[in-house]
């Protein structure tokens, strides 16, 4: 990931209490709460927030405008500072469900630019994004100054769930005369996440345990990852399509395919099983058995010739 230390604190899952040692006899590590029970608490809290907080919907009245996350004002007032009507969040958010660690979760999304844009990210892509994260008491715990490029395999689960449903920018980046970068018609929204899709009982400094999190964000661009540089994009290494790349291990060597340079363990590197040299090892099947060579230990042809 290419971002500053403060961003790492917010978006990478870090177990902060893991540094305790036998030399700390008074340190007590509290066991994690039951995820099902905590989800009920989180859900009630999120719904309570959405039913008592408004956003300045009347401000977003020009579908051709490129609004920013800073234009989104969430408050407990039914009118904005100019007396224009605000809209209760509960009336405009969309409810989604996701499963993480065998627990079903509910989360909410406010999409403020559902129109035409660029392609949606894959769940393992690098994304270019600007965001502001805050708690339900409106305490901001992180915010980007400039767009950050983040690897979605290293962020909290809720981000992967939400950002896959948002479009990237229709055009950009454009370098402006003042040196800033701008995009046009990008994804803009707010996500409301339960603690189970965030940091649960192991948050970074500045976020209490079991905190529901809220993020305003602008999604600009995405780029597919190939974490092991084997010619197969990481999202394609999810062979069972369950959006868990850690459980796909074709050769059973306990190295997931997405970080295994020889997926089928046949001694031929995956990238060298691209026999037609089109940059895609997934469409080479020498024996015609429906299994690409890079996943078929019986097919050991290579595009490398002996010198």
GROMACS .gro file of C-alpha atoms in nm:
model
  307
    1UNK     CA    1   0.000   0.000   0.000
    2UNK     CA    2   0.119   0.347  -0.087
    3UNK     CA    3   0.004   0.581   0.186
    4UNK     CA    4   0.118   0.745   0.502
    5UNK     CA    5   0.146   0.587   0.845
    6UNK     CA    6  -0.177   0.740   0.966
    7UNK     CA    7  -0.364   0.574   0.682
    8UNK     CA    8  -0.205   0.240   0.768
    9UNK     CA    9  -0.338   0.279   1.120
   10UNK     CA   10  -0.691   0.324   0.993
   11UNK     CA   11  -0.724   0.075   0.710
   12UNK     CA   12  -0.506  -0.225   0.795
   13UNK     CA   13  -0.629  -0.475   1.055
   14UNK     CA   14  -0.384  -0.444   1.344
   15UNK     CA   15  -0.405  -0.632   1.672
   16UNK     CA   16  -0.293  -0.363   1.909
   17UNK     CA   17  -0.302  -0.576   2.224
   18UNK     CA   18  -0.072  -0.841   2.078
   19UNK     CA   19   0.239  -0.685   2.227
   20UNK     CA   20   0.162  -0.797   2.581
   21UNK     CA   21   0.432  -1.020   2.735
   22UNK     CA   22   0.469  -1.232   3.051
   23UNK     CA   23   0.652  -0.930   3.197
   24UNK     CA   24   0.316  -0.750   3.211
   25UNK     CA   25   0.139  -0.945   3.489
   26UNK     CA   26  -0.133  -0.685   3.532
   27UNK     CA   27  -0.228  -0.682   3.165
   28UNK     CA   28  -0.560  -0.856   3.096
   29UNK     CA   29  -0.653  -0.947   2.742
   30UNK     CA   30  -1.032  -0.943   2.720
   31UNK     CA   31  -1.174  -1.220   2.498
   32UNK     CA   32  -1.361  -1.102   2.191
   33UNK     CA   33  -1.736  -1.079   2.222
   34UNK     CA   34  -1.965  -1.317   2.037
   35UNK     CA   35  -1.996  -1.181   1.683
   36UNK     CA   36  -2.365  -1.261   1.656
   37UNK     CA   37  -2.452  -1.084   1.980
   38UNK     CA   38  -2.236  -0.785   1.892
   39UNK     CA   39  -2.396  -0.756   1.550
   40UNK     CA   40  -2.737  -0.715   1.713
   41UNK     CA   41  -2.602  -0.432   1.927
   42UNK     CA   42  -2.427  -0.270   1.629
   43UNK     CA   43  -2.735  -0.298   1.409
   44UNK     CA   44  -2.958  -0.128   1.665
   45UNK     CA   45  -2.701   0.148   1.708
   46UNK     CA   46  -2.665   0.207   1.333
   47UNK     CA   47  -3.039   0.217   1.279
   48UNK     CA   48  -3.075   0.460   1.568
   49UNK     CA   49  -2.815   0.685   1.408
   50UNK     CA   50  -2.978   0.671   1.065
   51UNK     CA   51  -3.320   0.746   1.212
   52UNK     CA   52  -3.199   1.057   1.395
   53UNK     CA   53  -2.948   1.205   1.150
   54UNK     CA   54  -3.008   1.398   0.831
   55UNK     CA   55  -2.801   1.489   0.529
   56UNK     CA   56  -2.822   1.791   0.299
   57UNK     CA   57  -2.997   1.614   0.012
   58UNK     CA   58  -3.125   1.940  -0.135
   59UNK     CA   59  -2.768   2.047  -0.203
   60UNK     CA   60  -2.715   1.764  -0.452
   61UNK     CA   61  -2.960   1.887  -0.715
   62UNK     CA   62  -2.735   1.906  -1.022
   63UNK     CA   63  -2.671   1.562  -1.177
   64UNK     CA   64  -2.394   1.704  -1.398
   65UNK     CA   65  -2.192   1.849  -1.108
   66UNK     CA   66  -1.891   1.683  -0.951
   67UNK     CA   67  -1.966   1.713  -0.582
   68UNK     CA   68  -1.707   1.623  -0.318
   69UNK     CA   69  -1.718   1.432   0.007
   70UNK     CA   70  -1.676   1.763   0.189
   71UNK     CA   71  -2.010   1.875   0.043
   72UNK     CA   72  -2.186   1.601   0.240
   73UNK     CA   73  -2.315   1.745   0.567
   74UNK     CA   74  -2.462   1.502   0.821
   75UNK     CA   75  -2.635   1.650   1.123
   76UNK     CA   76  -2.927   1.609   1.361
   77UNK     CA   77  -3.104   1.910   1.209
   78UNK     CA   78  -3.395   1.872   0.961
   79UNK     CA   79  -3.279   2.187   0.779
   80UNK     CA   80  -2.940   2.313   0.666
   81UNK     CA   81  -2.780   2.644   0.759
   82UNK     CA   82  -2.976   2.822   0.483
   83UNK     CA   83  -3.307   2.675   0.590
   84UNK     CA   84  -3.323   2.418   0.308
   85UNK     CA   85  -3.481   2.085   0.399
   86UNK     CA   86  -3.254   1.794   0.491
   87UNK     CA   87  -3.341   1.427   0.446
   88UNK     CA   88  -3.330   1.157   0.711
   89UNK     CA   89  -3.052   0.914   0.627
   90UNK     CA   90  -3.276   0.613   0.693
   91UNK     CA   91  -3.496   0.720   0.401
   92UNK     CA   92  -3.217   0.723   0.142
   93UNK     CA   93  -2.960   0.466   0.246
   94UNK     CA   94  -2.964   0.117   0.095
   95UNK     CA   95  -2.937  -0.187   0.321
   96UNK     CA   96  -2.685  -0.457   0.221
   97UNK     CA   97  -2.579  -0.784   0.379
   98UNK     CA   98  -2.239  -0.952   0.392
   99UNK     CA   99  -2.086  -1.254   0.563
  100UNK     CA  100  -1.754  -1.234   0.744
  101UNK     CA  101  -1.606  -1.502   0.971
  102UNK     CA  102  -1.928  -1.703   0.940
  103UNK     CA  103  -2.138  -1.414   1.070
  104UNK     CA  104  -2.402  -1.231   0.866
  105UNK     CA  105  -2.385  -0.852   0.883
  106UNK     CA  106  -2.601  -0.562   0.775
  107UNK     CA  107  -2.450  -0.237   0.654
  108UNK     CA  108  -2.583   0.076   0.486
  109UNK     CA  109  -2.471   0.284   0.190
  110UNK     CA  110  -2.570   0.630   0.066
  111UNK     CA  111  -2.487   0.656  -0.306
  112UNK     CA  112  -2.478   1.017  -0.422
  113UNK     CA  113  -2.365   0.950  -0.779
  114UNK     CA  114  -2.540   0.639  -0.914
  115UNK     CA  115  -2.512   0.759  -1.275
  116UNK     CA  116  -2.266   0.676  -1.549
  117UNK     CA  117  -1.904   0.641  -1.444
  118UNK     CA  118  -1.609   0.413  -1.496
  119UNK     CA  119  -1.581   0.039  -1.418
  120UNK     CA  120  -1.635  -0.093  -1.067
  121UNK     CA  121  -1.333  -0.231  -0.878
  122UNK     CA  122  -1.266  -0.596  -0.819
  123UNK     CA  123  -1.240  -0.694  -0.455
  124UNK     CA  124  -0.861  -0.733  -0.478
  125UNK     CA  125  -0.779  -0.420  -0.682
  126UNK     CA  126  -0.573  -0.117  -0.594
  127UNK     CA  127  -0.810   0.180  -0.569
  128UNK     CA  128  -0.746   0.553  -0.577
  129UNK     CA  129  -0.972   0.712  -0.320
  130UNK     CA  130  -1.024   1.010  -0.093
  131UNK     CA  131  -1.211   0.960   0.235
  132UNK     CA  132  -1.305   1.092   0.577
  133UNK     CA  133  -1.372   0.846   0.859
  134UNK     CA  134  -1.567   0.931   1.171
  135UNK     CA  135  -1.752   0.773   1.461
  136UNK     CA  136  -2.122   0.801   1.539
  137UNK     CA  137  -2.043   1.083   1.779
  138UNK     CA  138  -1.902   1.275   1.477
  139UNK     CA  139  -1.542   1.241   1.600
  140UNK     CA  140  -1.319   1.229   1.290
  141UNK     CA  141  -1.042   0.970   1.327
  142UNK     CA  142  -0.886   0.993   0.981
  143UNK     CA  143  -0.909   1.192   0.658
  144UNK     CA  144  -0.701   1.204   0.341
  145UNK     CA  145  -0.549   1.530   0.222
  146UNK     CA  146  -0.461   1.388  -0.119
  147UNK     CA  147  -0.600   1.079  -0.295
  148UNK     CA  148  -0.459   0.757  -0.149
  149UNK     CA  149  -0.392   0.436  -0.340
  150UNK     CA  150  -0.504   0.138  -0.133
  151UNK     CA  151  -0.488  -0.237  -0.190
  152UNK     CA  152  -0.834  -0.373  -0.115
  153UNK     CA  153  -0.685  -0.698   0.016
  154UNK     CA  154  -0.549  -0.499   0.312
  155UNK     CA  155  -0.846  -0.286   0.419
  156UNK     CA  156  -1.129  -0.359   0.658
  157UNK     CA  157  -1.390  -0.602   0.521
  158UNK     CA  158  -1.662  -0.340   0.486
  159UNK     CA  159  -1.457  -0.142   0.235
  160UNK     CA  160  -1.428  -0.440   0.001
  161UNK     CA  161  -1.802  -0.498   0.023
  162UNK     CA  162  -1.897  -0.136  -0.044
  163UNK     CA  163  -1.646  -0.025  -0.305
  164UNK     CA  164  -1.723  -0.312  -0.542
  165UNK     CA  165  -2.066  -0.158  -0.590
  166UNK     CA  166  -1.937   0.190  -0.676
  167UNK     CA  167  -1.819   0.315  -1.012
  168UNK     CA  168  -1.483   0.474  -1.063
  169UNK     CA  169  -1.442   0.807  -1.243
  170UNK     CA  170  -1.563   0.845  -1.599
  171UNK     CA  171  -1.252   1.045  -1.688
  172UNK     CA  172  -0.927   1.163  -1.533
  173UNK     CA  173  -0.686   1.220  -1.387
  174UNK     CA  174  -0.639   1.575  -1.514
  175UNK     CA  175  -0.342   1.777  -1.389
  176UNK     CA  176  -0.464   2.129  -1.315
  177UNK     CA  177  -0.257   2.446  -1.345
  178UNK     CA  178  -0.217   2.462  -0.968
  179UNK     CA  179  -0.075   2.109  -0.964
  180UNK     CA  180  -0.384   1.943  -0.821
  181UNK     CA  181  -0.540   1.636  -0.980
  182UNK     CA  182  -0.906   1.614  -1.070
  183UNK     CA  183  -1.146   1.348  -1.194
  184UNK     CA  184  -1.491   1.366  -1.349
  185UNK     CA  185  -1.805   1.175  -1.255
  186UNK     CA  186  -1.652   0.958  -0.984
  187UNK     CA  187  -1.817   0.743  -0.720
  188UNK     CA  188  -1.937   0.949  -0.424
  189UNK     CA  189  -2.105   0.818  -0.115
  190UNK     CA  190  -2.113   0.735   0.254
  191UNK     CA  191  -2.082   0.389   0.410
  192UNK     CA  192  -2.215   0.299   0.754
  193UNK     CA  193  -2.038  -0.011   0.886
  194UNK     CA  194  -2.093  -0.229   1.194
  195UNK     CA  195  -1.787  -0.303   1.403
  196UNK     CA  196  -1.780  -0.661   1.272
  197UNK     CA  197  -1.700  -0.531   0.923
  198UNK     CA  198  -1.449  -0.285   1.068
  199UNK     CA  199  -1.203  -0.345   1.354
  200UNK     CA  200  -1.431  -0.528   1.601
  201UNK     CA  201  -1.232  -0.577   1.926
  202UNK     CA  202  -0.889  -0.484   1.784
  203UNK     CA  203  -0.902  -0.125   1.655
  204UNK     CA  204  -0.602   0.100   1.600
  205UNK     CA  205  -0.528   0.389   1.832
  206UNK     CA  206  -0.806   0.648   1.832
  207UNK     CA  207  -1.097   0.412   1.771
  208UNK     CA  208  -1.274   0.246   2.066
  209UNK     CA  209  -1.340  -0.127   2.061
  210UNK     CA  210  -1.660  -0.238   1.887
  211UNK     CA  211  -1.709   0.095   1.714
  212UNK     CA  212  -1.940   0.133   1.417
  213UNK     CA  213  -1.761   0.341   1.153
  214UNK     CA  214  -1.880   0.593   0.894
  215UNK     CA  215  -1.682   0.692   0.585
  216UNK     CA  216  -1.751   0.962   0.330
  217UNK     CA  217  -1.554   0.885   0.016
  218UNK     CA  218  -1.475   0.968  -0.345
  219UNK     CA  219  -1.371   0.668  -0.557
  220UNK     CA  220  -1.158   0.771  -0.855
  221UNK     CA  221  -0.989   0.472  -1.015
  222UNK     CA  222  -0.900   0.105  -0.976
  223UNK     CA  223  -0.625  -0.119  -1.108
  224UNK     CA  224  -0.627  -0.502  -1.096
  225UNK     CA  225  -0.360  -0.657  -0.877
  226UNK     CA  226  -0.137  -0.954  -0.955
  227UNK     CA  227   0.022  -1.009  -0.615
  228UNK     CA  228   0.256  -1.290  -0.720
  229UNK     CA  229   0.329  -1.149  -1.067
  230UNK     CA  230   0.235  -1.479  -1.231
  231UNK     CA  231   0.025  -1.329  -1.511
  232UNK     CA  232  -0.308  -1.410  -1.342
  233UNK     CA  233  -0.493  -1.120  -1.182
  234UNK     CA  234  -0.554  -1.179  -0.813
  235UNK     CA  235  -0.934  -1.162  -0.841
  236UNK     CA  236  -0.916  -1.451  -1.093
  237UNK     CA  237  -0.727  -1.661  -0.838
  238UNK     CA  238  -1.051  -1.679  -0.636
  239UNK     CA  239  -1.146  -2.009  -0.801
  240UNK     CA  240  -1.451  -2.079  -0.585
  241UNK     CA  241  -1.578  -1.720  -0.627
  242UNK     CA  242  -1.636  -1.675  -0.254
  243UNK     CA  243  -1.428  -1.353  -0.237
  244UNK     CA  244  -1.177  -1.524  -0.011
  245UNK     CA  245  -0.845  -1.559  -0.189
  246UNK     CA  246  -0.678  -1.732   0.107
  247UNK     CA  247  -0.866  -2.062   0.064
  248UNK     CA  248  -0.770  -2.130  -0.300
  249UNK     CA  249  -0.466  -2.360  -0.299
  250UNK     CA  250  -0.462  -2.585  -0.604
  251UNK     CA  251  -0.144  -2.778  -0.523
  252UNK     CA  252  -0.214  -2.805  -0.149
  253UNK     CA  253   0.119  -2.658  -0.049
  254UNK     CA  254  -0.044  -2.422   0.202
  255UNK     CA  255   0.047  -2.125  -0.015
  256UNK     CA  256  -0.268  -1.964  -0.159
  257UNK     CA  257  -0.266  -1.937  -0.536
  258UNK     CA  258  -0.261  -1.559  -0.534
  259UNK     CA  259   0.088  -1.560  -0.378
  260UNK     CA  260   0.206  -1.890  -0.532
  261UNK     CA  261   0.418  -1.856  -0.846
  262UNK     CA  262   0.350  -2.222  -0.936
  263UNK     CA  263  -0.020  -2.273  -0.868
  264UNK     CA  264  -0.040  -2.642  -0.962
  265UNK     CA  265   0.297  -2.743  -0.822
  266UNK     CA  266   0.413  -2.907  -1.145
  267UNK     CA  267   0.752  -2.740  -1.143
  268UNK     CA  268   0.661  -2.498  -1.421
  269UNK     CA  269   0.600  -2.140  -1.313
  270UNK     CA  270   0.246  -2.021  -1.384
  271UNK     CA  271   0.372  -1.732  -1.593
  272UNK     CA  272   0.563  -1.979  -1.814
  273UNK     CA  273   0.247  -2.180  -1.880
  274UNK     CA  274   0.123  -1.894  -2.098
  275UNK     CA  275   0.205  -2.091  -2.412
  276UNK     CA  276   0.059  -1.847  -2.665
  277UNK     CA  277   0.237  -1.557  -2.494
  278UNK     CA  278  -0.072  -1.340  -2.486
  279UNK     CA  279  -0.011  -1.240  -2.125
  280UNK     CA  280  -0.290  -1.467  -1.998
  281UNK     CA  281  -0.207  -1.816  -1.865
  282UNK     CA  282  -0.575  -1.888  -1.802
  283UNK     CA  283  -0.659  -1.968  -2.165
  284UNK     CA  284  -0.393  -2.234  -2.231
  285UNK     CA  285  -0.523  -2.593  -2.209
  286UNK     CA  286  -0.293  -2.832  -2.398
  287UNK     CA  287  -0.479  -3.155  -2.327
  288UNK     CA  288  -0.826  -3.005  -2.372
  289UNK     CA  289  -0.956  -3.133  -2.041
  290UNK     CA  290  -1.112  -2.800  -1.944
  291UNK     CA  291  -0.842  -2.732  -1.685
  292UNK     CA  292  -0.594  -2.458  -1.778
  293UNK     CA  293  -0.233  -2.574  -1.779
  294UNK     CA  294  -0.141  -2.349  -1.487
  295UNK     CA  295  -0.390  -2.540  -1.269
  296UNK     CA  296  -0.327  -2.883  -1.426
  297UNK     CA  297  -0.029  -3.073  -1.284
  298UNK     CA  298  -0.049  -3.316  -1.578
  299UNK     CA  299   0.032  -3.037  -1.825
  300UNK     CA  300   0.394  -2.930  -1.787
  301UNK     CA  301   0.453  -2.751  -2.116
  302UNK     CA  302   0.646  -2.426  -2.085
  303UNK     CA  303   0.698  -2.122  -2.304
  304UNK     CA  304   1.063  -2.125  -2.203
  305UNK     CA  305   1.305  -2.297  -2.440
  306UNK     CA  306   1.633  -2.451  -2.341
  307UNK     CA  307   1.931  -2.234  -2.426
   0.00000   0.00000   0.00000
